[in-house]
Amino acid sequence: MTVVRDLSALFDPKSVAVVGASDDPAKYGHAVAAQALRAPDRRPVHLVNRRGGTVLGRPAATSLAAIGEPVELVVVSVPGPGFEAAVDDALACGARAIVGITAGFAETGESGRARQQAVAERVRAAGAVLVGPNCLGIADNTTELYLASDRFAPGGIALLSQSGNLALELQLRCAPHGLGFSRFVSLGNQADVTLVDLVADAARHEATRTIAVYAEDFGDGRAFAEAAADAGKPVVLLTAGRGSASARSAQSHTGALTTSADVVAAACRDAGVELVATPARWPWSSLR
């Protein structure tokens, strides 16, 4: 039986803060902040920039503490050296969920992996959850939570992807078929919240009819197969290729070690997961 973690603060938080929000369109904090402000009436949205002033025409706090009230979900999009301090500030302010956009961790080697593990341990010890780091963000159309750089048309697909760019490609390919998304999660390095956690949560999500996955590293492959088999709704998996080039790409992308294609295929057969090799072969009828 798959253990289901409480991810309610991740997908329907009472309040949100974007740390690293910026007026500079070249910075990712600009894109995330602009998306977060699409639903200002749903929940308080706080923008944090260490220089203060205004961002996107709204006052920006110089720190999370300067907001003066608890924030349930914090997006961290700051340069790498400031990530740990930003996470600690978020936990000190009572954050129950953190989305780590910042890169420079397990994908850079052993020292980055050690930093990443230490951050994840602090997050878990505080009773919070962390998506990423090194991720593109999340979105949930059912709760008006928009914390990624792009819009995802509403629909019944939960898209869980270890590649942000590939997720954006799938979004474009789905549009002509009239398919949209209940939620989107960029997995990043999976330091804390894993693919298994997200599949199990999507299985309970009433607005999700189909779970679509792109994965390079399954971590606990047996647990993934079990979660997919228990989902009670279709699961479609696109995974990295068989060659050494795919393995090198995955390692540099998220620090992932690709799982053997033969092992993945066998697990998919056992779990009833539909496995596809390329976005061009995406099974549109299975996603409806």
Short mmCIF file of C-alpha atoms in Angstrom, two decimals:
data_model
loop_
_atom_site.label_atom_id
_atom_site.label_comp_id
_atom_site.label_asym_id
_atom_site.label_seq_id
_atom_site.Cartn_x
_atom_site.Cartn_y
_atom_site.Cartn_z
CA MET A 1 0.00 0.00 0.00
CA THR A 2 1.41 3.37 -1.07
CA VAL A 3 1.81 5.86 1.78
CA VAL A 4 0.09 9.13 0.77
CA ARG A 5 1.72 12.30 2.08
CA ASP A 6 -0.29 15.39 2.87
CA LEU A 7 0.40 17.78 -0.02
CA SER A 8 -2.55 20.08 0.59
CA ALA A 9 -0.29 23.06 1.37
CA LEU A 10 1.45 22.50 -1.96
CA PHE A 11 -1.64 22.56 -4.17
CA ASP A 12 -4.12 24.70 -2.22
CA PRO A 13 -2.17 26.93 0.18
CA LYS A 14 -3.80 29.62 2.24
CA SER A 15 -1.10 32.10 1.16
CA VAL A 16 1.89 32.30 -1.19
CA ALA A 17 5.18 34.21 -1.29
CA VAL A 18 7.61 34.43 -4.20
CA VAL A 19 11.15 35.01 -2.92
CA GLY A 20 13.28 36.47 -5.67
CA ALA A 21 10.36 38.21 -7.40
CA SER A 22 11.71 40.64 -9.95
CA ASP A 23 10.77 43.29 -12.48
CA ASP A 24 13.51 41.99 -14.78
CA PRO A 25 11.89 39.82 -17.50
CA ALA A 26 15.18 37.94 -17.89
CA LYS A 27 14.85 36.52 -14.37
CA TYR A 28 12.68 33.54 -13.58
CA GLY A 29 11.38 35.29 -10.47
CA HIS A 30 9.65 37.72 -12.81
CA ALA A 31 7.74 35.00 -14.67
CA VAL A 32 6.68 33.17 -11.51
CA ALA A 33 5.55 36.37 -9.81
CA ALA A 34 3.50 37.40 -12.84
CA GLN A 35 1.79 34.01 -12.92
CA ALA A 36 1.17 34.02 -9.15
CA LEU A 37 -0.66 37.34 -9.46
CA ARG A 38 -3.17 35.91 -11.93
CA ALA A 39 -5.43 34.95 -9.01
CA PRO A 40 -4.91 37.64 -6.34
CA ASP A 41 -8.42 37.17 -4.94
CA ARG A 42 -7.99 33.44 -4.28
CA ARG A 43 -5.30 33.88 -1.60
CA PRO A 44 -2.77 36.50 -0.45
CA VAL A 45 0.25 36.65 -2.77
CA HIS A 46 3.39 38.27 -1.35
CA LEU A 47 6.36 39.34 -3.46
CA VAL A 48 9.79 39.37 -1.80
CA ASN A 49 12.82 41.18 -3.19
CA ARG A 50 15.74 42.03 -0.91
CA ARG A 51 15.88 45.56 -2.37
CA GLY A 52 12.22 46.22 -1.55
CA GLY A 53 10.48 48.83 -3.67
CA THR A 54 7.84 47.57 -6.08
CA VAL A 55 7.67 44.52 -8.32
CA LEU A 56 5.06 44.32 -11.08
CA GLY A 57 3.47 47.42 -9.61
CA ARG A 58 3.04 45.90 -6.15
CA PRO A 59 5.00 46.63 -2.94
CA ALA A 60 7.74 44.06 -2.37
CA ALA A 61 8.81 42.98 1.11
CA THR A 62 12.54 42.91 1.75
CA SER A 63 12.28 39.52 3.48
CA LEU A 64 9.74 36.90 4.45
CA ALA A 65 9.89 38.14 8.05
CA ALA A 66 9.00 41.64 6.85
CA ILE A 67 5.65 40.34 5.56
CA GLY A 68 4.53 40.20 9.18
CA GLU A 69 2.30 37.13 8.87
CA PRO A 70 2.72 33.40 8.23
CA VAL A 71 3.02 32.21 4.63
CA GLU A 72 1.97 28.65 3.84
CA LEU A 73 3.75 28.13 0.49
CA VAL A 74 7.03 29.79 -0.49
CA VAL A 75 8.57 29.76 -3.96
CA VAL A 76 12.34 30.27 -3.84
CA SER A 77 13.92 31.69 -6.99
CA VAL A 78 17.19 33.19 -5.85
CA PRO A 79 20.86 32.69 -6.85
CA GLY A 80 22.32 29.41 -5.61
CA PRO A 81 24.36 30.72 -2.66
CA GLY A 82 21.22 32.21 -1.09
CA PHE A 83 18.98 29.17 -1.38
CA GLU A 84 19.61 27.57 2.01
CA ALA A 85 19.07 30.84 3.87
CA ALA A 86 15.83 31.44 1.96
CA VAL A 87 14.57 27.96 2.87
CA ASP A 88 15.46 28.52 6.53
CA ASP A 89 13.60 31.85 6.47
CA ALA A 90 10.57 30.14 4.93
CA LEU A 91 10.51 27.48 7.65
CA ALA A 92 10.93 30.14 10.33
CA CYS A 93 7.87 31.92 8.94
CA GLY A 94 5.78 28.76 9.20
CA ALA A 95 5.87 27.59 5.59
CA ARG A 96 4.41 24.13 5.11
CA ALA A 97 5.44 23.84 1.45
CA ILE A 98 8.42 25.13 -0.53
CA VAL A 99 8.98 25.12 -4.29
CA GLY A 100 12.70 25.35 -5.08
CA ILE A 101 13.35 26.89 -8.50
CA THR A 102 17.05 27.51 -7.74
CA ALA A 103 19.50 25.16 -9.46
CA GLY A 104 23.05 24.12 -8.56
CA PHE A 105 22.57 21.05 -6.38
CA ALA A 106 22.66 17.30 -7.12
CA GLU A 107 23.04 17.98 -10.84
CA THR A 108 26.44 19.60 -10.18
CA GLY A 109 28.09 16.70 -8.34
CA GLU A 110 28.67 15.32 -4.87
CA SER A 111 29.06 18.63 -3.04
CA GLY A 112 25.79 19.88 -4.53
CA ARG A 113 24.10 16.62 -3.63
CA ALA A 114 25.24 16.97 -0.02
CA ARG A 115 23.88 20.53 0.18
CA GLN A 116 20.60 19.34 -1.30
CA GLN A 117 20.29 16.48 1.19
CA ALA A 118 20.95 18.79 4.13
CA VAL A 119 18.22 21.20 2.99
CA ALA A 120 15.73 18.36 2.49
CA GLU A 121 16.44 17.02 5.98
CA ARG A 122 15.74 20.44 7.52
CA VAL A 123 12.49 20.73 5.58
CA ARG A 124 11.29 17.30 6.70
CA ALA A 125 12.30 17.96 10.29
CA ALA A 126 10.08 21.06 10.22
CA GLY A 127 7.12 19.01 8.97
CA ALA A 128 7.10 20.77 5.60
CA VAL A 129 7.45 19.52 2.01
CA LEU A 130 9.84 20.61 -0.76
CA VAL A 131 9.42 20.31 -4.53
CA GLY A 132 12.73 20.57 -6.39
CA PRO A 133 15.19 22.19 -6.17
CA ASN A 134 16.11 22.85 -9.81
CA CYS A 135 12.50 22.78 -10.97
CA LEU A 136 10.28 24.88 -13.22
CA GLY A 137 7.48 25.27 -10.67
CA ILE A 138 3.95 23.98 -10.19
CA ALA A 139 0.41 24.88 -11.19
CA ASP A 140 -3.06 23.70 -10.19
CA ASN A 141 -5.93 24.93 -12.33
CA THR A 142 -8.51 23.59 -9.87
CA THR A 143 -7.26 25.85 -7.05
CA GLU A 144 -6.07 28.78 -9.17
CA LEU A 145 -2.46 28.22 -8.12
CA TYR A 146 -0.10 29.44 -10.84
CA LEU A 147 3.55 29.13 -9.90
CA ALA A 148 5.26 28.22 -13.17
CA SER A 149 6.51 30.37 -16.03
CA ASP A 150 3.82 29.30 -18.51
CA ARG A 151 0.08 28.80 -18.53
CA PHE A 152 -1.40 25.32 -18.71
CA ALA A 153 -4.88 25.10 -20.23
CA PRO A 154 -7.38 23.56 -17.78
CA GLY A 155 -8.41 19.96 -18.21
CA GLY A 156 -8.18 16.53 -16.65
CA ILE A 157 -4.47 15.62 -16.98
CA ALA A 158 -2.04 15.76 -14.07
CA LEU A 159 1.36 16.30 -15.73
CA LEU A 160 4.33 15.26 -13.60
CA SER A 161 7.59 15.93 -15.39
CA GLN A 162 11.27 15.74 -14.57
CA SER A 163 11.92 18.12 -17.47
CA GLY A 164 10.27 21.51 -17.49
CA ASN A 165 10.97 22.13 -21.16
CA LEU A 166 9.55 18.78 -22.20
CA ALA A 167 6.42 19.53 -20.17
CA LEU A 168 6.00 22.76 -22.13
CA GLU A 169 6.34 20.80 -25.38
CA LEU A 170 3.69 18.31 -24.25
CA GLN A 171 1.41 21.21 -23.35
CA LEU A 172 1.71 22.53 -26.91
CA ARG A 173 1.09 19.08 -28.40
CA CYS A 174 -1.98 18.54 -26.23
CA ALA A 175 -3.65 21.82 -27.21
CA PRO A 176 -4.70 20.83 -30.77
CA HIS A 177 -6.36 17.73 -29.32
CA GLY A 178 -8.44 19.79 -26.88
CA LEU A 179 -6.58 18.38 -23.88
CA GLY A 180 -5.73 20.39 -20.78
CA PHE A 181 -4.32 19.98 -17.31
CA SER A 182 -5.69 19.72 -13.80
CA ARG A 183 -2.22 20.32 -12.40
CA PHE A 184 1.42 20.45 -13.40
CA VAL A 185 4.48 19.68 -11.31
CA SER A 186 8.10 20.03 -12.41
CA LEU A 187 9.86 17.38 -10.33
CA GLY A 188 13.34 18.86 -10.45
CA ASN A 189 15.82 16.93 -8.34
CA GLN A 190 13.17 15.28 -6.11
CA ALA A 191 15.12 16.06 -2.95
CA ASP A 192 11.96 15.58 -0.87
CA VAL A 193 8.67 15.26 -2.75
CA THR A 194 9.05 12.40 -5.22
CA LEU A 195 7.27 11.16 -8.29
CA VAL A 196 5.69 8.45 -6.14
CA ASP A 197 4.27 11.04 -3.73
CA LEU A 198 2.78 13.01 -6.61
CA VAL A 199 1.27 10.00 -8.39
CA ALA A 200 -0.39 8.92 -5.14
CA ASP A 201 -1.76 12.42 -4.55
CA ALA A 202 -2.98 12.79 -8.15
CA ALA A 203 -4.79 9.49 -7.79
CA ARG A 204 -6.89 11.04 -5.00
CA HIS A 205 -7.44 14.30 -6.89
CA GLU A 206 -11.02 14.26 -8.18
CA ALA A 207 -10.38 16.67 -11.07
CA THR A 208 -7.57 14.48 -12.44
CA ARG A 209 -8.75 11.84 -14.90
CA THR A 210 -5.35 10.79 -16.25
CA ILE A 211 -1.81 10.95 -14.87
CA ALA A 212 0.89 11.75 -17.42
CA VAL A 213 4.53 11.28 -16.39
CA TYR A 214 7.93 12.07 -17.85
CA ALA A 215 10.70 10.59 -15.71
CA GLU A 216 14.44 10.08 -16.00
CA ASP A 217 15.01 8.56 -12.57
CA PHE A 218 12.37 6.59 -10.67
CA GLY A 219 14.27 6.36 -7.41
CA ASP A 220 12.22 3.54 -5.91
CA GLY A 221 10.92 1.89 -9.08
CA ARG A 222 8.91 -0.71 -7.17
CA ALA A 223 7.12 2.06 -5.25
CA PHE A 224 6.34 3.88 -8.50
CA ALA A 225 4.87 0.73 -10.04
CA GLU A 226 2.80 0.16 -6.90
CA ALA A 227 1.50 3.75 -6.87
CA ALA A 228 0.61 3.55 -10.57
CA ALA A 229 -1.16 0.22 -10.11
CA ASP A 230 -3.12 1.62 -7.16
CA ALA A 231 -4.05 4.87 -8.92
CA GLY A 232 -7.40 3.68 -10.24
CA LYS A 233 -7.03 5.90 -13.33
CA PRO A 234 -4.86 5.74 -16.46
CA VAL A 235 -1.14 6.42 -16.09
CA VAL A 236 0.89 7.24 -19.21
CA LEU A 237 4.69 7.28 -18.95
CA LEU A 238 7.26 8.86 -21.25
CA THR A 239 10.78 7.99 -20.13
CA ALA A 240 14.33 8.76 -21.20
CA GLY A 241 15.88 6.80 -24.07
CA ARG A 242 18.03 3.73 -23.94
CA GLY A 243 21.34 5.26 -25.08
CA SER A 244 24.32 6.62 -23.19
CA ALA A 245 23.56 10.14 -24.47
CA SER A 246 20.20 10.06 -22.65
CA ALA A 247 21.90 8.94 -19.46
CA ARG A 248 24.45 11.76 -19.67
CA SER A 249 21.72 14.28 -20.37
CA ALA A 250 19.66 13.18 -17.38
CA GLN A 251 22.71 13.28 -15.09
CA SER A 252 23.53 16.86 -16.05
CA HIS A 253 19.87 17.90 -16.02
CA THR A 254 18.69 16.84 -12.58
CA GLY A 255 21.47 14.65 -11.22
CA ALA A 256 19.35 11.64 -12.17
CA LEU A 257 20.64 8.16 -12.87
CA THR A 258 18.43 6.77 -15.62
CA THR A 259 16.73 3.47 -14.93
CA SER A 260 17.24 0.56 -17.34
CA ALA A 261 14.69 0.74 -20.16
CA ASP A 262 14.03 -3.00 -19.89
CA VAL A 263 13.32 -2.69 -16.17
CA VAL A 264 10.98 0.24 -16.81
CA ALA A 265 9.11 -1.67 -19.52
CA ALA A 266 8.66 -4.71 -17.28
CA ALA A 267 7.44 -2.59 -14.38
CA CYS A 268 4.97 -0.78 -16.64
CA ARG A 269 3.51 -4.07 -17.86
CA ASP A 270 3.02 -5.25 -14.28
CA ALA A 271 1.47 -1.93 -13.17
CA GLY A 272 -0.80 -1.40 -16.19
CA VAL A 273 1.07 1.77 -17.19
CA GLU A 274 1.08 2.77 -20.86
CA LEU A 275 4.70 3.39 -21.90
CA VAL A 276 5.59 5.64 -24.85
CA ALA A 277 9.01 6.37 -26.36
CA THR A 278 8.64 9.89 -27.76
CA PRO A 279 6.25 12.86 -27.44
CA ALA A 280 5.23 12.23 -31.06
CA ARG A 281 3.78 8.86 -30.01
CA TRP A 282 1.78 10.29 -27.10
CA PRO A 283 -1.49 8.29 -26.88
CA TRP A 284 -4.09 11.06 -27.11
CA SER A 285 -7.07 8.73 -26.59
CA SER A 286 -5.61 7.50 -23.29
CA LEU A 287 -5.36 11.06 -21.99
CA ARG A 288 -9.05 11.88 -22.36
#
